[in-house]
Amino acid sequence: MNDRFNMDGHKLHWHLDRVNAWQQGERVAPLHIDMGITTGCNMACTYCYGVIQNRSGYGTGNKGIRHMPKDAILRTFSGAKEAGVRSIAIIGEGENTLNPHFHDALEHGREIGLDLGLATNGVRVDPSRADLLLTALTWLRFNISAATPEAFKRIHCTDHYDRVLENVRALVKAKAENGYPCTLGLQMVVTKDNFDQIVPLAKLGRELGVDYFVIKPCSDTPEGDLDSPHEEYARQSAIYEEAKTWSTETYEVVPKLAKLMDHGWKDYPVCFGTQFIIAISGNGNAFPCGHWFDIRTDEFLMGNVIDTPFAEIVASERYWQVQKHVQSVDVNHDCETNCRQHYVNQFLSNLSNPPGHLNFV
């Protein structure tokens, strides 16, 4: 394990019951869902996959945004838990705190004992709801990729730097005063324009008092629409090591080195990871992963949780036809780089292709 949360890796080793069932050819429910509850965002970050997929509602207030209805969110949370899903990250393609039912969703998740996480840009986080946020969520991560107001505006295309930091400080304070168990962190997406922000952000995270700061490469399209500097990532090991020097016993700086150093290349031929991690868009559409939200949707759409209960979608022939179809995709030429399922895919690929002399452990 590389870090205490194993962020530069995966956790399937602790879910071997589901992995073993999958190996036996059983139709297993996913372990995890990355779920959005809105389609829009109040930022337009330069590294955003949603922006280059031409989704509406980015950086435009309420224009073009569709919020998932409250009943659909609560029904999906309950149905997912009953079907065997063990966690949901409210992490979709938009800024999910914009949904007016966001706090209702957290309250429901807490009531049914569903393991929830939240990734947010932090602008709409409400410190007055700290008790709910820090008890309903297992972790809360602020996505921030710049350490100064000027760089923040350049990368995130807004002026909300001070507001975001105020909200981080407020939640850190509430956690310390009340002993809340929720893990608080920062995440940086590295682009060609913010390498100089890596070390300052590592220092800032320590000053803010969060639990961790994670550094990850930008996930890009096969065509390189986001101009991710894969070769440059691999040349910056000294910066990552310098950033790690800001770690303490209670604060950890975690560069996702396995992804930063892989040049955007996948070392496995088939995607099996969507059997364990799927994605739901803010409009309710369920896909094997977020890459297909607006690409070849007729091939990869598995159902819509607003129209159909989650358990019915997972049990449907359509769901399993799409899961089979994913395995025919060329992962290095049709998929995004450094995808959500990357670490899981490496593990499952090795598991599916055992070496010779297997009993000689």
mmCIF file of C-alpha atoms in Angstrom:
data_model
loop_
_atom_site.group_PDB
_atom_site.id
_atom_site.type_symbol
_atom_site.label_atom_id
_atom_site.label_comp_id
_atom_site.label_asym_id
_atom_site.label_seq_id
_atom_site.Cartn_x
_atom_site.Cartn_y
_atom_site.Cartn_z
ATOM 1 C CA MET A 1 0.000 0.000 0.000
ATOM 2 C CA ASN A 2 1.480 3.329 -1.095
ATOM 3 C CA ASP A 3 -0.584 5.643 1.129
ATOM 4 C CA ARG A 4 -2.989 5.172 3.999
ATOM 5 C CA PHE A 5 -6.021 5.589 1.739
ATOM 6 C CA ASN A 6 -4.437 3.620 -1.135
ATOM 7 C CA MET A 7 -5.346 6.399 -3.557
ATOM 8 C CA ASP A 8 -2.476 5.434 -5.850
ATOM 9 C CA GLY A 9 -4.022 1.991 -6.180
ATOM 10 C CA HIS A 10 -7.284 0.115 -5.580
ATOM 11 C CA LYS A 11 -9.126 -1.793 -2.848
ATOM 12 C CA LEU A 12 -10.451 -4.889 -4.583
ATOM 13 C CA HIS A 13 -8.269 -7.044 -2.325
ATOM 14 C CA TRP A 14 -10.783 -6.278 0.431
ATOM 15 C CA HIS A 15 -13.773 -7.288 -1.698
ATOM 16 C CA LEU A 16 -12.666 -10.732 -2.771
ATOM 17 C CA ASP A 17 -16.141 -12.181 -2.228
ATOM 18 C CA ARG A 18 -17.371 -10.082 -5.165
ATOM 19 C CA VAL A 19 -14.211 -10.690 -7.181
ATOM 20 C CA ASN A 20 -14.497 -14.455 -6.692
ATOM 21 C CA ALA A 21 -18.135 -14.371 -7.778
ATOM 22 C CA TRP A 22 -17.127 -12.448 -10.897
ATOM 23 C CA GLN A 23 -14.388 -14.999 -11.647
ATOM 24 C CA GLN A 24 -17.004 -17.737 -11.463
ATOM 25 C CA GLY A 25 -19.004 -15.961 -14.151
ATOM 26 C CA GLU A 26 -21.742 -14.661 -11.867
ATOM 27 C CA ARG A 27 -23.578 -11.477 -12.714
ATOM 28 C CA VAL A 28 -22.424 -9.284 -9.856
ATOM 29 C CA ALA A 29 -23.684 -5.879 -8.834
ATOM 30 C CA PRO A 30 -21.086 -3.099 -8.986
ATOM 31 C CA LEU A 31 -19.235 -2.366 -5.775
ATOM 32 C CA HIS A 32 -19.196 1.368 -6.376
ATOM 33 C CA ILE A 33 -20.998 4.106 -8.305
ATOM 34 C CA ASP A 34 -19.661 7.499 -9.309
ATOM 35 C CA MET A 35 -22.944 9.382 -9.368
ATOM 36 C CA GLY A 36 -23.867 12.882 -10.425
ATOM 37 C CA ILE A 37 -27.074 14.586 -9.342
ATOM 38 C CA THR A 38 -26.785 17.608 -11.631
ATOM 39 C CA THR A 39 -25.509 18.207 -15.151
ATOM 40 C CA GLY A 40 -24.106 21.686 -14.634
ATOM 41 C CA CYS A 41 -21.287 23.457 -12.867
ATOM 42 C CA ASN A 42 -20.444 26.935 -11.597
ATOM 43 C CA MET A 43 -16.882 26.605 -12.894
ATOM 44 C CA ALA A 44 -15.368 25.833 -16.282
ATOM 45 C CA CYS A 45 -12.022 24.295 -15.321
ATOM 46 C CA THR A 46 -9.497 24.035 -18.118
ATOM 47 C CA TYR A 47 -9.021 20.301 -17.515
ATOM 48 C CA CYS A 48 -12.729 19.406 -17.407
ATOM 49 C CA TYR A 49 -13.837 16.409 -19.440
ATOM 50 C CA GLY A 50 -17.397 17.736 -19.366
ATOM 51 C CA VAL A 51 -16.399 20.953 -21.076
ATOM 52 C CA ILE A 52 -14.765 19.205 -24.007
ATOM 53 C CA GLN A 53 -17.787 16.903 -24.329
ATOM 54 C CA ASN A 54 -19.833 20.053 -25.015
ATOM 55 C CA ARG A 55 -22.111 19.673 -21.998
ATOM 56 C CA SER A 56 -24.251 22.692 -21.193
ATOM 57 C CA GLY A 57 -24.369 24.466 -17.867
ATOM 58 C CA TYR A 58 -20.652 24.921 -17.174
ATOM 59 C CA GLY A 59 -19.699 28.236 -15.633
ATOM 60 C CA THR A 60 -23.117 29.649 -16.481
ATOM 61 C CA GLY A 61 -25.016 29.730 -13.190
ATOM 62 C CA ASN A 62 -28.295 27.871 -13.725
ATOM 63 C CA LYS A 63 -28.378 28.058 -17.509
ATOM 64 C CA GLY A 64 -28.693 24.667 -19.154
ATOM 65 C CA ILE A 65 -28.523 22.737 -15.882
ATOM 66 C CA ARG A 66 -30.709 19.720 -15.211
ATOM 67 C CA HIS A 67 -30.998 18.570 -11.608
ATOM 68 C CA MET A 68 -31.891 14.985 -10.788
ATOM 69 C CA PRO A 69 -35.250 14.899 -8.958
ATOM 70 C CA LYS A 70 -35.228 14.201 -5.232
ATOM 71 C CA ASP A 71 -37.245 10.999 -5.466
ATOM 72 C CA ALA A 72 -34.900 9.583 -8.094
ATOM 73 C CA ILE A 73 -31.825 10.296 -5.958
ATOM 74 C CA LEU A 74 -33.273 8.736 -2.811
ATOM 75 C CA ARG A 75 -34.669 5.750 -4.711
ATOM 76 C CA THR A 76 -31.332 5.160 -6.402
ATOM 77 C CA PHE A 77 -29.406 5.352 -3.125
ATOM 78 C CA SER A 78 -31.762 2.823 -1.512
ATOM 79 C CA GLY A 79 -31.901 0.562 -4.561
ATOM 80 C CA ALA A 80 -28.143 0.565 -4.963
ATOM 81 C CA LYS A 81 -27.584 -0.427 -1.351
ATOM 82 C CA GLU A 82 -30.174 -3.216 -1.594
ATOM 83 C CA ALA A 83 -28.577 -4.482 -4.823
ATOM 84 C CA GLY A 84 -25.166 -4.814 -3.182
ATOM 85 C CA VAL A 85 -23.460 -1.515 -4.032
ATOM 86 C CA ARG A 86 -21.130 -0.706 -1.142
ATOM 87 C CA SER A 87 -20.353 2.952 -1.823
ATOM 88 C CA ILE A 88 -21.424 5.927 -3.906
ATOM 89 C CA ALA A 89 -19.236 8.928 -4.648
ATOM 90 C CA ILE A 90 -21.258 12.035 -5.454
ATOM 91 C CA ILE A 91 -18.765 12.975 -8.056
ATOM 92 C CA GLY A 92 -20.589 13.101 -11.434
ATOM 93 C CA GLU A 93 -19.785 15.426 -14.284
ATOM 94 C CA GLY A 94 -21.156 18.548 -12.564
ATOM 95 C CA GLU A 95 -20.953 20.417 -9.267
ATOM 96 C CA ASN A 96 -23.451 18.403 -7.281
ATOM 97 C CA THR A 97 -23.908 20.904 -4.457
ATOM 98 C CA LEU A 98 -25.949 22.944 -6.978
ATOM 99 C CA ASN A 99 -28.797 20.438 -6.783
ATOM 100 C CA PRO A 100 -31.415 21.857 -4.373
ATOM 101 C CA HIS A 101 -31.928 18.332 -2.983
ATOM 102 C CA PHE A 102 -28.248 17.810 -2.188
ATOM 103 C CA HIS A 103 -28.656 17.930 1.599
ATOM 104 C CA ASP A 104 -31.770 15.747 1.440
ATOM 105 C CA ALA A 105 -29.682 13.178 -0.422
ATOM 106 C CA LEU A 106 -27.009 13.215 2.277
ATOM 107 C CA GLU A 107 -29.610 12.846 5.023
ATOM 108 C CA HIS A 108 -31.124 9.835 3.267
ATOM 109 C CA GLY A 109 -27.738 8.237 2.706
ATOM 110 C CA ARG A 110 -26.952 8.664 6.396
ATOM 111 C CA GLU A 111 -30.306 7.171 7.408
ATOM 112 C CA ILE A 112 -29.847 4.009 5.353
ATOM 113 C CA GLY A 113 -26.173 3.596 6.265
ATOM 114 C CA LEU A 114 -24.838 4.072 2.737
ATOM 115 C CA ASP A 115 -21.123 4.820 2.428
ATOM 116 C CA LEU A 116 -20.976 8.203 0.650
ATOM 117 C CA GLY A 117 -18.160 10.447 -0.570
ATOM 118 C CA LEU A 118 -18.274 13.897 -2.145
ATOM 119 C CA ALA A 119 -15.985 15.668 -4.587
ATOM 120 C CA THR A 120 -16.739 19.388 -4.844
ATOM 121 C CA ASN A 121 -15.200 22.609 -6.069
ATOM 122 C CA GLY A 122 -16.178 24.004 -2.666
ATOM 123 C CA VAL A 123 -17.961 27.170 -3.762
ATOM 124 C CA ARG A 124 -21.423 26.087 -2.601
ATOM 125 C CA VAL A 125 -20.363 24.058 0.437
ATOM 126 C CA ASP A 126 -22.373 25.349 3.399
ATOM 127 C CA PRO A 127 -20.365 25.353 6.661
ATOM 128 C CA SER A 128 -23.597 25.756 8.632
ATOM 129 C CA ARG A 129 -24.427 22.200 7.548
ATOM 130 C CA ALA A 130 -21.109 20.834 8.797
ATOM 131 C CA ASP A 131 -22.822 18.341 11.110
ATOM 132 C CA LEU A 132 -24.618 16.745 8.172
ATOM 133 C CA LEU A 133 -21.680 16.927 5.778
ATOM 134 C CA LEU A 134 -19.187 15.455 8.212
ATOM 135 C CA THR A 135 -21.412 12.648 9.484
ATOM 136 C CA ALA A 136 -23.174 11.603 6.265
ATOM 137 C CA LEU A 137 -19.938 11.533 4.256
ATOM 138 C CA THR A 138 -17.027 9.150 4.703
ATOM 139 C CA TRP A 139 -14.834 11.630 2.847
ATOM 140 C CA LEU A 140 -15.166 15.096 1.373
ATOM 141 C CA ARG A 141 -12.660 16.261 -1.206
ATOM 142 C CA PHE A 142 -12.157 19.791 -2.479
ATOM 143 C CA ASN A 143 -10.980 19.892 -6.086
ATOM 144 C CA ILE A 144 -8.496 22.757 -6.236
ATOM 145 C CA SER A 145 -5.671 22.943 -8.756
ATOM 146 C CA ALA A 146 -4.044 26.270 -7.945
ATOM 147 C CA ALA A 147 -2.564 27.832 -4.815
ATOM 148 C CA THR A 148 -2.946 31.549 -5.597
ATOM 149 C CA PRO A 149 -5.945 33.672 -6.657
ATOM 150 C CA GLU A 150 -4.319 34.459 -9.995
ATOM 151 C CA ALA A 151 -3.548 30.834 -10.834
ATOM 152 C CA PHE A 152 -6.972 29.783 -9.536
ATOM 153 C CA LYS A 153 -8.708 32.094 -11.975
ATOM 154 C CA ARG A 154 -6.505 30.859 -14.820
ATOM 155 C CA ILE A 155 -7.231 27.168 -14.135
ATOM 156 C CA HIS A 156 -10.772 27.244 -12.731
ATOM 157 C CA CYS A 157 -12.015 30.318 -14.611
ATOM 158 C CA THR A 158 -13.656 31.882 -11.539
ATOM 159 C CA ASP A 159 -12.755 34.340 -8.762
ATOM 160 C CA HIS A 160 -13.887 32.102 -5.893
ATOM 161 C CA TYR A 161 -10.452 31.263 -4.462
ATOM 162 C CA ASP A 162 -10.969 33.001 -1.103
ATOM 163 C CA ARG A 163 -14.471 31.602 -0.696
ATOM 164 C CA VAL A 164 -13.306 28.049 -1.306
ATOM 165 C CA LEU A 165 -10.490 28.361 1.247
ATOM 166 C CA GLU A 166 -12.890 29.853 3.799
ATOM 167 C CA ASN A 167 -15.157 26.826 3.386
ATOM 168 C CA VAL A 168 -12.237 24.416 3.733
ATOM 169 C CA ARG A 169 -11.108 26.126 6.940
ATOM 170 C CA ALA A 170 -14.640 26.089 8.348
ATOM 171 C CA LEU A 171 -15.034 22.344 7.836
ATOM 172 C CA VAL A 172 -11.561 21.592 9.202
ATOM 173 C CA LYS A 173 -12.471 23.609 12.304
ATOM 174 C CA ALA A 174 -15.824 21.870 12.716
ATOM 175 C CA LYS A 175 -14.199 18.463 12.363
ATOM 176 C CA ALA A 176 -11.571 19.252 14.992
ATOM 177 C CA GLU A 177 -14.049 20.714 17.462
ATOM 178 C CA ASN A 178 -16.586 17.896 17.189
ATOM 179 C CA GLY A 179 -14.445 14.868 16.412
ATOM 180 C CA TYR A 180 -16.264 14.104 13.189
ATOM 181 C CA PRO A 181 -14.838 11.047 11.411
ATOM 182 C CA CYS A 182 -15.092 12.388 7.848
ATOM 183 C CA THR A 183 -11.783 12.572 5.971
ATOM 184 C CA LEU A 184 -11.128 15.995 4.405
ATOM 185 C CA GLY A 185 -8.790 16.371 1.460
ATOM 186 C CA LEU A 186 -7.675 18.427 -1.502
ATOM 187 C CA GLN A 187 -7.201 17.128 -5.034
ATOM 188 C CA MET A 188 -5.166 18.724 -7.773
ATOM 189 C CA VAL A 189 -5.430 17.913 -11.473
ATOM 190 C CA VAL A 190 -2.096 18.690 -13.118
ATOM 191 C CA THR A 191 -2.114 20.309 -16.556
ATOM 192 C CA LYS A 192 0.643 21.837 -18.650
ATOM 193 C CA ASP A 193 -0.185 25.194 -17.022
ATOM 194 C CA ASN A 194 0.077 24.459 -13.295
ATOM 195 C CA PHE A 195 3.182 22.392 -12.538
ATOM 196 C CA ASP A 196 4.395 25.430 -10.591
ATOM 197 C CA GLN A 197 1.392 25.084 -8.279
ATOM 198 C CA ILE A 198 2.140 21.531 -7.062
ATOM 199 C CA VAL A 199 4.491 22.374 -4.189
ATOM 200 C CA PRO A 200 2.588 25.524 -3.117
ATOM 201 C CA LEU A 201 -0.613 23.448 -2.960
ATOM 202 C CA ALA A 202 1.122 20.791 -0.889
ATOM 203 C CA LYS A 203 2.143 23.532 1.539
ATOM 204 C CA LEU A 204 -1.337 25.091 1.471
ATOM 205 C CA GLY A 205 -3.003 21.775 2.325
ATOM 206 C CA ARG A 206 -0.805 21.439 5.386
ATOM 207 C CA GLU A 207 -1.598 25.010 6.461
ATOM 208 C CA LEU A 208 -5.332 24.413 6.023
ATOM 209 C CA GLY A 209 -5.213 21.313 8.203
ATOM 210 C CA VAL A 210 -6.799 18.829 5.820
ATOM 211 C CA ASP A 211 -5.979 15.130 5.995
ATOM 212 C CA TYR A 212 -4.425 14.768 2.560
ATOM 213 C CA PHE A 213 -3.532 16.397 -0.733
ATOM 214 C CA VAL A 214 -3.635 14.170 -3.808
ATOM 215 C CA ILE A 215 -1.954 15.013 -7.116
ATOM 216 C CA LYS A 216 -3.280 13.380 -10.283
ATOM 217 C CA PRO A 217 -2.782 13.747 -14.033
ATOM 218 C CA CYS A 218 -5.495 15.049 -16.301
ATOM 219 C CA SER A 219 -7.634 12.353 -17.918
ATOM 220 C CA ASP A 220 -7.703 13.138 -21.618
ATOM 221 C CA THR A 221 -9.552 11.988 -24.700
ATOM 222 C CA PRO A 222 -7.859 9.522 -27.084
ATOM 223 C CA GLU A 223 -7.339 12.488 -29.409
ATOM 224 C CA GLY A 224 -5.700 14.592 -26.699
ATOM 225 C CA ASP A 225 -8.307 17.359 -26.708
ATOM 226 C CA LEU A 226 -7.185 18.579 -23.276
ATOM 227 C CA ASP A 227 -3.528 18.592 -24.300
ATOM 228 C CA SER A 228 -2.448 16.567 -21.266
ATOM 229 C CA PRO A 229 1.376 16.634 -20.995
ATOM 230 C CA HIS A 230 1.891 12.898 -20.443
ATOM 231 C CA GLU A 231 5.598 13.015 -21.246
ATOM 232 C CA GLU A 232 6.106 15.989 -18.934
ATOM 233 C CA TYR A 233 4.304 14.244 -16.077
ATOM 234 C CA ALA A 234 6.898 11.505 -16.214
ATOM 235 C CA ARG A 235 9.777 14.010 -16.065
ATOM 236 C CA GLN A 236 8.656 15.797 -12.918
ATOM 237 C CA SER A 237 9.505 13.225 -10.237
ATOM 238 C CA ALA A 238 11.612 15.782 -8.335
ATOM 239 C CA ILE A 239 8.592 18.081 -7.922
ATOM 240 C CA TYR A 240 6.446 15.213 -6.642
ATOM 241 C CA GLU A 241 9.125 14.264 -4.138
ATOM 242 C CA GLU A 242 9.445 17.870 -2.985
ATOM 243 C CA ALA A 243 5.679 18.057 -2.530
ATOM 244 C CA LYS A 244 5.766 14.919 -0.372
ATOM 245 C CA THR A 245 8.180 16.606 2.038
ATOM 246 C CA TRP A 246 5.240 18.676 3.313
ATOM 247 C CA SER A 247 3.599 15.520 4.691
ATOM 248 C CA THR A 248 3.299 15.102 8.459
ATOM 249 C CA GLU A 249 1.955 12.399 10.749
ATOM 250 C CA THR A 250 -1.550 13.778 10.250
ATOM 251 C CA TYR A 251 -1.302 15.139 6.688
ATOM 252 C CA GLU A 252 -0.277 13.163 3.635
ATOM 253 C CA VAL A 253 0.740 14.389 0.184
ATOM 254 C CA VAL A 254 -0.075 11.682 -2.357
ATOM 255 C CA PRO A 255 1.130 11.978 -5.959
ATOM 256 C CA LYS A 256 -0.629 9.332 -8.051
ATOM 257 C CA LEU A 257 2.701 8.174 -9.412
ATOM 258 C CA ALA A 258 1.391 5.083 -11.178
ATOM 259 C CA LYS A 259 -0.722 7.331 -13.394
ATOM 260 C CA LEU A 260 1.674 10.260 -13.576
ATOM 261 C CA MET A 261 4.419 7.996 -14.878
ATOM 262 C CA ASP A 262 2.506 5.784 -17.323
ATOM 263 C CA HIS A 263 2.542 8.238 -20.285
ATOM 264 C CA GLY A 264 -1.233 7.831 -20.536
ATOM 265 C CA TRP A 265 -0.826 4.237 -21.691
ATOM 266 C CA LYS A 266 -2.767 1.247 -20.399
ATOM 267 C CA ASP A 267 -0.799 -1.976 -19.893
ATOM 268 C CA TYR A 268 -3.822 -4.259 -20.254
ATOM 269 C CA PRO A 269 -5.956 -5.051 -23.321
ATOM 270 C CA VAL A 270 -9.482 -5.321 -21.890
ATOM 271 C CA CYS A 271 -11.616 -3.260 -19.515
ATOM 272 C CA PHE A 272 -13.160 -5.435 -16.808
ATOM 273 C CA GLY A 273 -13.316 -2.625 -14.267
ATOM 274 C CA THR A 274 -16.818 -1.485 -15.192
ATOM 275 C CA GLN A 275 -18.109 -4.704 -13.639
ATOM 276 C CA PHE A 276 -17.178 -3.146 -10.293
ATOM 277 C CA ILE A 277 -17.322 0.632 -10.856
ATOM 278 C CA ILE A 278 -20.029 2.287 -12.971
ATOM 279 C CA ALA A 279 -21.144 5.890 -13.494
ATOM 280 C CA ILE A 280 -24.497 7.667 -13.381
ATOM 281 C CA SER A 281 -24.880 11.086 -14.986
ATOM 282 C CA GLY A 282 -26.787 13.955 -13.429
ATOM 283 C CA ASN A 283 -29.547 13.356 -15.985
ATOM 284 C CA GLY A 284 -30.018 9.828 -14.633
ATOM 285 C CA ASN A 285 -28.306 7.940 -17.435
ATOM 286 C CA ALA A 286 -26.279 4.926 -16.285
ATOM 287 C CA PHE A 287 -23.114 4.024 -18.196
ATOM 288 C CA PRO A 288 -20.152 1.700 -17.675
ATOM 289 C CA CYS A 289 -18.051 4.835 -17.111
ATOM 290 C CA GLY A 290 -18.232 8.587 -17.538
ATOM 291 C CA HIS A 291 -16.295 8.518 -20.807
ATOM 292 C CA TRP A 292 -19.469 7.430 -22.611
ATOM 293 C CA PHE A 293 -21.774 10.126 -21.206
ATOM 294 C CA ASP A 294 -21.805 11.970 -24.531
ATOM 295 C CA ILE A 295 -19.893 9.602 -26.797
ATOM 296 C CA ARG A 296 -21.496 6.614 -28.571
ATOM 297 C CA THR A 297 -24.317 6.762 -26.046
ATOM 298 C CA ASP A 298 -26.547 4.501 -28.144
ATOM 299 C CA GLU A 299 -23.979 1.735 -27.650
ATOM 300 C CA PHE A 300 -23.241 2.192 -23.952
ATOM 301 C CA LEU A 301 -26.366 3.584 -22.274
ATOM 302 C CA MET A 302 -27.564 0.939 -19.793
ATOM 303 C CA GLY A 303 -30.701 2.673 -18.505
ATOM 304 C CA ASN A 304 -31.915 5.752 -16.668
ATOM 305 C CA VAL A 305 -32.463 5.755 -12.905
ATOM 306 C CA ILE A 306 -35.113 8.469 -13.129
ATOM 307 C CA ASP A 307 -37.244 6.168 -15.263
ATOM 308 C CA THR A 308 -36.187 2.735 -13.985
ATOM 309 C CA PRO A 309 -35.198 1.515 -10.507
ATOM 310 C CA PHE A 310 -31.483 0.871 -10.220
ATOM 311 C CA ALA A 311 -31.866 -2.805 -9.324
ATOM 312 C CA GLU A 312 -33.941 -3.376 -12.479
ATOM 313 C CA ILE A 313 -31.252 -1.774 -14.612
ATOM 314 C CA VAL A 314 -28.510 -4.006 -13.148
ATOM 315 C CA ALA A 315 -30.689 -7.100 -13.612
ATOM 316 C CA SER A 316 -31.592 -6.223 -17.206
ATOM 317 C CA GLU A 317 -30.187 -7.922 -20.292
ATOM 318 C CA ARG A 318 -29.302 -4.479 -21.645
ATOM 319 C CA TYR A 319 -26.970 -3.854 -18.697
ATOM 320 C CA TRP A 320 -25.091 -7.081 -19.320
ATOM 321 C CA GLN A 321 -25.008 -6.618 -23.095
ATOM 322 C CA VAL A 322 -23.321 -3.262 -22.572
ATOM 323 C CA GLN A 323 -20.872 -4.724 -20.028
ATOM 324 C CA LYS A 324 -19.935 -7.352 -22.616
ATOM 325 C CA HIS A 325 -19.622 -4.707 -25.320
ATOM 326 C CA VAL A 326 -17.170 -2.704 -23.187
ATOM 327 C CA GLN A 327 -14.767 -5.625 -23.370
ATOM 328 C CA SER A 328 -14.487 -5.178 -27.147
ATOM 329 C CA VAL A 329 -13.295 -1.579 -26.823
ATOM 330 C CA ASP A 330 -9.687 -0.717 -27.663
ATOM 331 C CA VAL A 331 -8.698 0.733 -24.282
ATOM 332 C CA ASN A 332 -5.715 2.678 -25.651
ATOM 333 C CA HIS A 333 -7.410 4.219 -28.657
ATOM 334 C CA ASP A 334 -11.104 4.524 -27.764
ATOM 335 C CA CYS A 335 -10.986 5.390 -24.053
ATOM 336 C CA GLU A 336 -9.819 8.319 -21.993
ATOM 337 C CA THR A 337 -6.348 8.203 -20.490
ATOM 338 C CA ASN A 338 -5.852 7.461 -16.775
ATOM 339 C CA CYS A 339 -9.475 6.445 -16.406
ATOM 340 C CA ARG A 340 -11.442 5.806 -13.233
ATOM 341 C CA GLN A 341 -11.148 2.020 -13.603
ATOM 342 C CA HIS A 342 -7.416 2.012 -14.405
ATOM 343 C CA TYR A 343 -6.005 0.505 -11.187
ATOM 344 C CA VAL A 344 -8.830 -2.011 -10.935
ATOM 345 C CA ASN A 345 -8.262 -3.029 -14.548
ATOM 346 C CA GLN A 346 -4.598 -3.736 -13.910
ATOM 347 C CA PHE A 347 -5.503 -6.054 -11.041
ATOM 348 C CA LEU A 348 -8.313 -7.832 -12.902
ATOM 349 C CA SER A 349 -6.202 -8.251 -16.018
ATOM 350 C CA ASN A 350 -3.459 -9.973 -14.018
ATOM 351 C CA LEU A 351 -6.043 -12.108 -12.261
ATOM 352 C CA SER A 352 -7.540 -13.170 -15.586
ATOM 353 C CA ASN A 353 -4.143 -14.076 -17.057
ATOM 354 C CA PRO A 354 -2.348 -16.186 -14.418
ATOM 355 C CA PRO A 355 1.340 -17.033 -14.932
ATOM 356 C CA GLY A 356 2.667 -20.530 -15.491
ATOM 357 C CA HIS A 357 3.680 -22.722 -12.537
ATOM 358 C CA LEU A 358 0.874 -21.118 -10.534
ATOM 359 C CA ASN A 359 1.289 -23.296 -7.471
ATOM 360 C CA PHE A 360 4.888 -22.187 -6.921
ATOM 361 C CA VAL A 361 3.912 -19.156 -4.894
#
